[in-house]
PDB file of C-alpha atoms in Angstrom:
ATOM      1  CA  MET A 102     -15.811  -2.864 -21.197  1.00 44.00           C
ATOM      2  CA  SER A 103     -12.568  -2.401 -19.132  1.00 56.00           C
ATOM      3  CA  HIS A 104     -12.966  -2.620 -15.001  1.00 67.00           C
ATOM      4  CA  ILE A 105      -9.490  -1.027 -14.439  1.00 74.00           C
ATOM      5  CA  SER A 106      -9.268   2.103 -12.439  1.00 74.00           C
ATOM      6  CA  LYS A 107      -6.035   3.958 -11.784  1.00 76.00           C
ATOM      7  CA  ILE A 108      -6.364   5.638  -8.154  1.00 74.00           C
ATOM      8  CA  ASP A 109      -3.820   8.618  -7.498  1.00 67.00           C
ATOM      9  CA  THR A 110      -2.371   8.734  -3.785  1.00 70.00           C
ATOM     10  CA  LYS A 111      -0.040  10.237  -0.920  1.00 78.00           C
ATOM     11  CA  ILE A 112       2.276   7.647  -0.980  1.00 85.00           C
ATOM     12  CA  GLN A 113       5.708   8.607  -2.129  1.00 88.00           C
ATOM     13  CA  ASN A 114       8.379   5.887  -0.731  1.00 91.00           C
ATOM     14  CA  LEU A 115       8.556   2.362  -1.830  1.00 93.00           C
ATOM     15  CA  VAL A 116      10.444   1.578   0.971  1.00 94.00           C
ATOM     16  CA  TYR A 117       7.859   2.123   2.943  1.00 95.00           C
ATOM     17  CA  LEU A 118       4.803   0.795   1.134  1.00 95.00           C
ATOM     18  CA  LYS A 119       6.887  -2.568   1.138  1.00 96.00           C
ATOM     19  CA  LYS A 120       7.455  -2.335   5.080  1.00 96.00           C
ATOM     20  CA  ALA A 121       3.679  -1.598   5.139  1.00 96.00           C
ATOM     21  CA  LEU A 122       2.617  -5.280   3.350  1.00 97.00           C
ATOM     22  CA  ASN A 123       5.321  -6.869   5.022  1.00 97.00           C
ATOM     23  CA  THR A 124       3.596  -5.795   8.423  1.00 96.00           C
ATOM     24  CA  LEU A 125       0.016  -6.733   6.479  1.00 97.00           C
ATOM     25  CA  SER A 126       1.267  -9.920   5.719  1.00 97.00           C
ATOM     26  CA  ILE A 127       0.556  -8.994   1.864  1.00 97.00           C
ATOM     27  CA  SER A 128       2.535 -10.496  -0.644  1.00 97.00           C
ATOM     28  CA  PHE A 129       3.846  -8.269  -3.364  1.00 97.00           C
ATOM     29  CA  VAL A 130       6.331  -8.701  -6.509  1.00 97.00           C
ATOM     30  CA  GLU A 131       8.934  -5.792  -7.266  1.00 96.00           C
ATOM     31  CA  ALA A 132       9.897  -5.502 -10.676  1.00 96.00           C
ATOM     32  CA  GLU A 133      13.727  -6.039 -11.274  1.00 93.00           C
ATOM     33  CA  ASN A 134      15.892  -2.526 -11.978  1.00 90.00           C
ATOM     34  CA  GLY A 135      14.694  -0.329 -15.010  1.00 87.00           C
ATOM     35  CA  GLN A 136      12.145  -3.112 -15.424  1.00 95.00           C
ATOM     36  CA  THR A 137       8.071  -3.021 -15.211  1.00 95.00           C
ATOM     37  CA  LEU A 138       5.337  -5.221 -14.546  1.00 96.00           C
ATOM     38  CA  THR A 139       2.718  -6.266 -16.720  1.00 94.00           C
ATOM     39  CA  LEU A 140      -0.750  -7.763 -15.260  1.00 94.00           C
ATOM     40  CA  SER A 141      -3.866  -9.268 -16.252  1.00 90.00           C
ATOM     41  CA  GLY A 142      -6.902  -7.611 -16.272  1.00 89.00           C
ATOM     42  CA  TYR A 143     -10.609  -9.128 -16.213  1.00 89.00           C
ATOM     43  CA  GLY A 144     -11.339  -8.702 -20.309  1.00 80.00           C
ATOM     44  CA  LYS A 145      -9.139 -10.735 -23.244  1.00 76.00           C
ATOM     45  CA  ASN A 146      -6.818  -8.408 -24.093  1.00 81.00           C
ATOM     46  CA  GLU A 147      -7.029  -5.932 -20.289  1.00 86.00           C
ATOM     47  CA  GLU A 148      -3.399  -5.343 -19.414  1.00 89.00           C
ATOM     48  CA  ILE A 149      -2.076  -3.817 -16.598  1.00 91.00           C
ATOM     49  CA  SER A 150       1.310  -2.274 -17.685  1.00 92.00           C
ATOM     50  CA  GLY A 151       4.537   0.135 -16.429  1.00 94.00           C
ATOM     51  CA  CYS A 152       3.720  -1.663 -12.495  1.00 96.00           C
ATOM     52  CA  ILE A 153       6.768  -1.827 -10.406  1.00 96.00           C
ATOM     53  CA  LEU A 154       4.891  -4.037  -8.013  1.00 97.00           C
ATOM     54  CA  GLU A 155       2.776  -5.998  -8.281  1.00 97.00           C
ATOM     55  CA  ILE A 156       0.657  -6.467  -4.786  1.00 97.00           C
ATOM     56  CA  LYS A 157      -0.512 -10.352  -4.535  1.00 97.00           C
ATOM     57  CA  THR A 158      -4.864 -10.471  -3.448  1.00 95.00           C
ATOM     58  CA  GLY A 159      -5.218 -14.540  -3.364  1.00 93.00           C
ATOM     59  CA  SER A 160      -6.503 -14.044  -7.130  1.00 93.00           C
ATOM     60  CA  LYS A 161      -5.341 -14.280 -10.599  1.00 92.00           C
ATOM     61  CA  TYR A 162      -5.803 -10.711 -10.483  1.00 94.00           C
ATOM     62  CA  SER A 163      -3.549  -8.235  -8.809  1.00 95.00           C
ATOM     63  CA  VAL A 164      -2.856  -4.394  -7.227  1.00 95.00           C
ATOM     64  CA  GLY A 165      -0.226  -2.841  -9.389  1.00 95.00           C
ATOM     65  CA  ILE A 166       2.151   0.264  -8.494  1.00 95.00           C
ATOM     66  CA  ARG A 167       3.397   2.472 -11.243  1.00 93.00           C
ATOM     67  CA  LYS A 168       5.264   5.808 -10.478  1.00 90.00           C
ATOM     68  CA  ASN A 169       3.653   8.649 -11.787  1.00 85.00           C
ATOM     69  CA  GLY A 170       6.086  11.536 -11.233  1.00 83.00           C
ATOM     70  CA  SER A 171       6.708  11.131  -7.145  1.00 80.00           C
ATOM     71  CA  GLN A 172       3.854   9.951  -6.691  1.00 84.00           C
ATOM     72  CA  LEU A 173       2.829   6.185  -7.189  1.00 90.00           C
ATOM     73  CA  GLU A 174      -0.310   5.468  -8.012  1.00 91.00           C
ATOM     74  CA  ILE A 175      -2.714   2.086  -7.585  1.00 92.00           C
ATOM     75  CA  VAL A 176      -4.154   0.695 -10.809  1.00 93.00           C
ATOM     76  CA  ALA A 177      -5.777  -2.685 -10.738  1.00 93.00           C
ATOM     77  CA  ASP A 178      -9.367  -4.141 -12.161  1.00 93.00           C
ATOM     78  CA  TRP A 179     -10.787  -3.814  -8.802  1.00 92.00           C
ATOM     79  CA  TRP A 180     -14.154  -5.907 -10.242  1.00 92.00           C
ATOM     80  CA  ALA A 181     -12.187  -9.114 -11.123  1.00 92.00           C
ATOM     81  CA  ILE A 182      -9.927  -8.720  -7.086  1.00 94.00           C
ATOM     82  CA  GLU A 183     -13.931  -7.994  -5.106  1.00 94.00           C
ATOM     83  CA  THR A 184     -15.585 -10.954  -7.833  1.00 93.00           C
ATOM     84  CA  PHE A 185     -12.588 -13.824  -6.996  1.00 94.00           C
ATOM     85  CA  THR A 186     -11.460 -12.792  -3.783  1.00 94.00           C
ATOM     86  CA  GLY A 187     -14.428 -10.800  -1.620  1.00 94.00           C
ATOM     87  CA  GLN A 188     -12.110  -8.219  -1.022  1.00 93.00           C
ATOM     88  CA  LYS A 189     -13.404  -4.492  -1.768  1.00 94.00           C
ATOM     89  CA  GLN A 190     -11.009  -1.906  -3.454  1.00 92.00           C
ATOM     90  CA  GLU A 191     -11.947   0.507  -0.508  1.00 92.00           C
ATOM     91  CA  ASP A 192     -10.987  -2.133   2.911  1.00 93.00           C
ATOM     92  CA  LEU A 193      -8.253  -3.315   0.778  1.00 94.00           C
ATOM     93  CA  LEU A 194      -6.596   0.379   0.361  1.00 92.00           C
ATOM     94  CA  ASN A 195      -7.573   1.879   3.740  1.00 91.00           C
ATOM     95  CA  LYS A 196      -5.275  -1.099   4.668  1.00 93.00           C
ATOM     96  CA  ILE A 197      -2.422  -0.349   3.024  1.00 94.00           C
ATOM     97  CA  THR A 198      -2.463   3.060   3.275  1.00 91.00           C
ATOM     98  CA  ARG A 199      -2.796   3.414   7.169  1.00 91.00           C
ATOM     99  CA  GLN A 200       0.126   1.004   7.581  1.00 93.00           C
ATOM    100  CA  TYR A 201       1.997   2.708   4.925  1.00 93.00           C
ATOM    101  CA  ALA A 202       1.158   6.235   7.391  1.00 90.00           C
ATOM    102  CA  TYR A 203       2.136   3.923   9.879  1.00 90.00           C
ATOM    103  CA  GLU A 204       6.133   2.992   8.954  1.00 93.00           C
ATOM    104  CA  THR A 205       6.293   6.666   7.463  1.00 92.00           C
ATOM    105  CA  VAL A 206       5.948   8.155  11.339  1.00 91.00           C
ATOM    106  CA  MET A 207       7.416   5.610  13.323  1.00 90.00           C
ATOM    107  CA  ASP A 208      10.834   5.598  11.193  1.00 91.00           C
ATOM    108  CA  LYS A 209      10.546   9.983  11.098  1.00 90.00           C
ATOM    109  CA  ILE A 210      10.117   9.265  14.616  1.00 88.00           C
ATOM    110  CA  LYS A 211      13.498   7.369  15.361  1.00 89.00           C
ATOM    111  CA  THR A 212      15.191   9.950  12.373  1.00 89.00           C
ATOM    112  CA  MET A 213      14.455  12.550  14.919  1.00 88.00           C
ATOM    113  CA  GLY A 214      16.455  10.693  17.260  1.00 88.00           C
ATOM    114  CA  TYR A 215      12.854   9.982  19.711  1.00 87.00           C
ATOM    115  CA  SER A 216      11.349   6.520  20.790  1.00 85.00           C
ATOM    116  CA  VAL A 217       8.244   5.202  21.446  1.00 85.00           C
ATOM    117  CA  VAL A 218       6.835   5.545  25.143  1.00 85.00           C
ATOM    118  CA  GLN A 219       3.784   4.514  24.576  1.00 85.00           C
ATOM    119  CA  GLU A 220       1.500   3.667  21.627  1.00 82.00           C
ATOM    120  CA  GLU A 221      -2.812   3.466  21.946  1.00 87.00           C
ATOM    121  CA  GLN A 222      -5.196   2.057  19.612  1.00 84.00           C
ATOM    122  CA  ASN A 223      -9.053   3.212  20.141  1.00 84.00           C
ATOM    123  CA  ALA A 224     -11.848   1.455  18.836  1.00 82.00           C
ATOM    124  CA  GLN A 225     -12.093   3.180  15.972  1.00 79.00           C
ATOM    125  CA  GLN A 226      -8.736   1.986  14.958  1.00 77.00           C
ATOM    126  CA  THR A 227      -6.547   6.298  15.406  1.00 81.00           C
ATOM    127  CA  VAL A 228      -3.130   5.150  17.002  1.00 82.00           C
ATOM    128  CA  LYS A 229      -1.878   7.549  19.558  1.00 83.00           C
ATOM    129  CA  LEU A 230       1.763   7.321  19.995  1.00 82.00           C
ATOM    130  CA  THR A 231       3.531   9.302  22.759  1.00 83.00           C
ATOM    131  CA  VAL A 232       7.403   9.813  22.238  1.00 82.00           C
ATOM    132  CA  ARG A 233      10.426  10.982  23.901  1.00 84.00           C
ATOM    133  CA  ARG A 234      14.009  12.266  23.286  1.00 80.00           C
ATOM    134  CA  TRP A 235      16.952  12.964  25.530  1.00 77.00           C
ATOM    135  CA  LYS A 236      18.912  15.810  25.213  1.00 68.00           C
TER     136      LYS A 236
END
């Protein structure tokens, strides 16, 4: 029985995803131009093919990123990842998507000519930004 599952995301920009992974100190490998990566699933013949990015988990089972139109999708053998690393799918994905959103917003703020005046994070990890732009 296959443990591999595909998760559609709102992640569209590989640059911001890589920034998020770097900020979180999560290792990754990017496929060479025009190439793709094939990752291993737990079963003998289980493979995750067509990946443009491999997110390392600390075990031989990685998380794959594949293009799906203008979106990116996350593909992994979550059973194997949780079994061999203790990392839960929801926790890892929440951490990555939160940081991805942060990197996206921060870049958009700078692009629009704003600067961050204050940044606060509450107990629920909600980030509040105060920005300013001088005319």
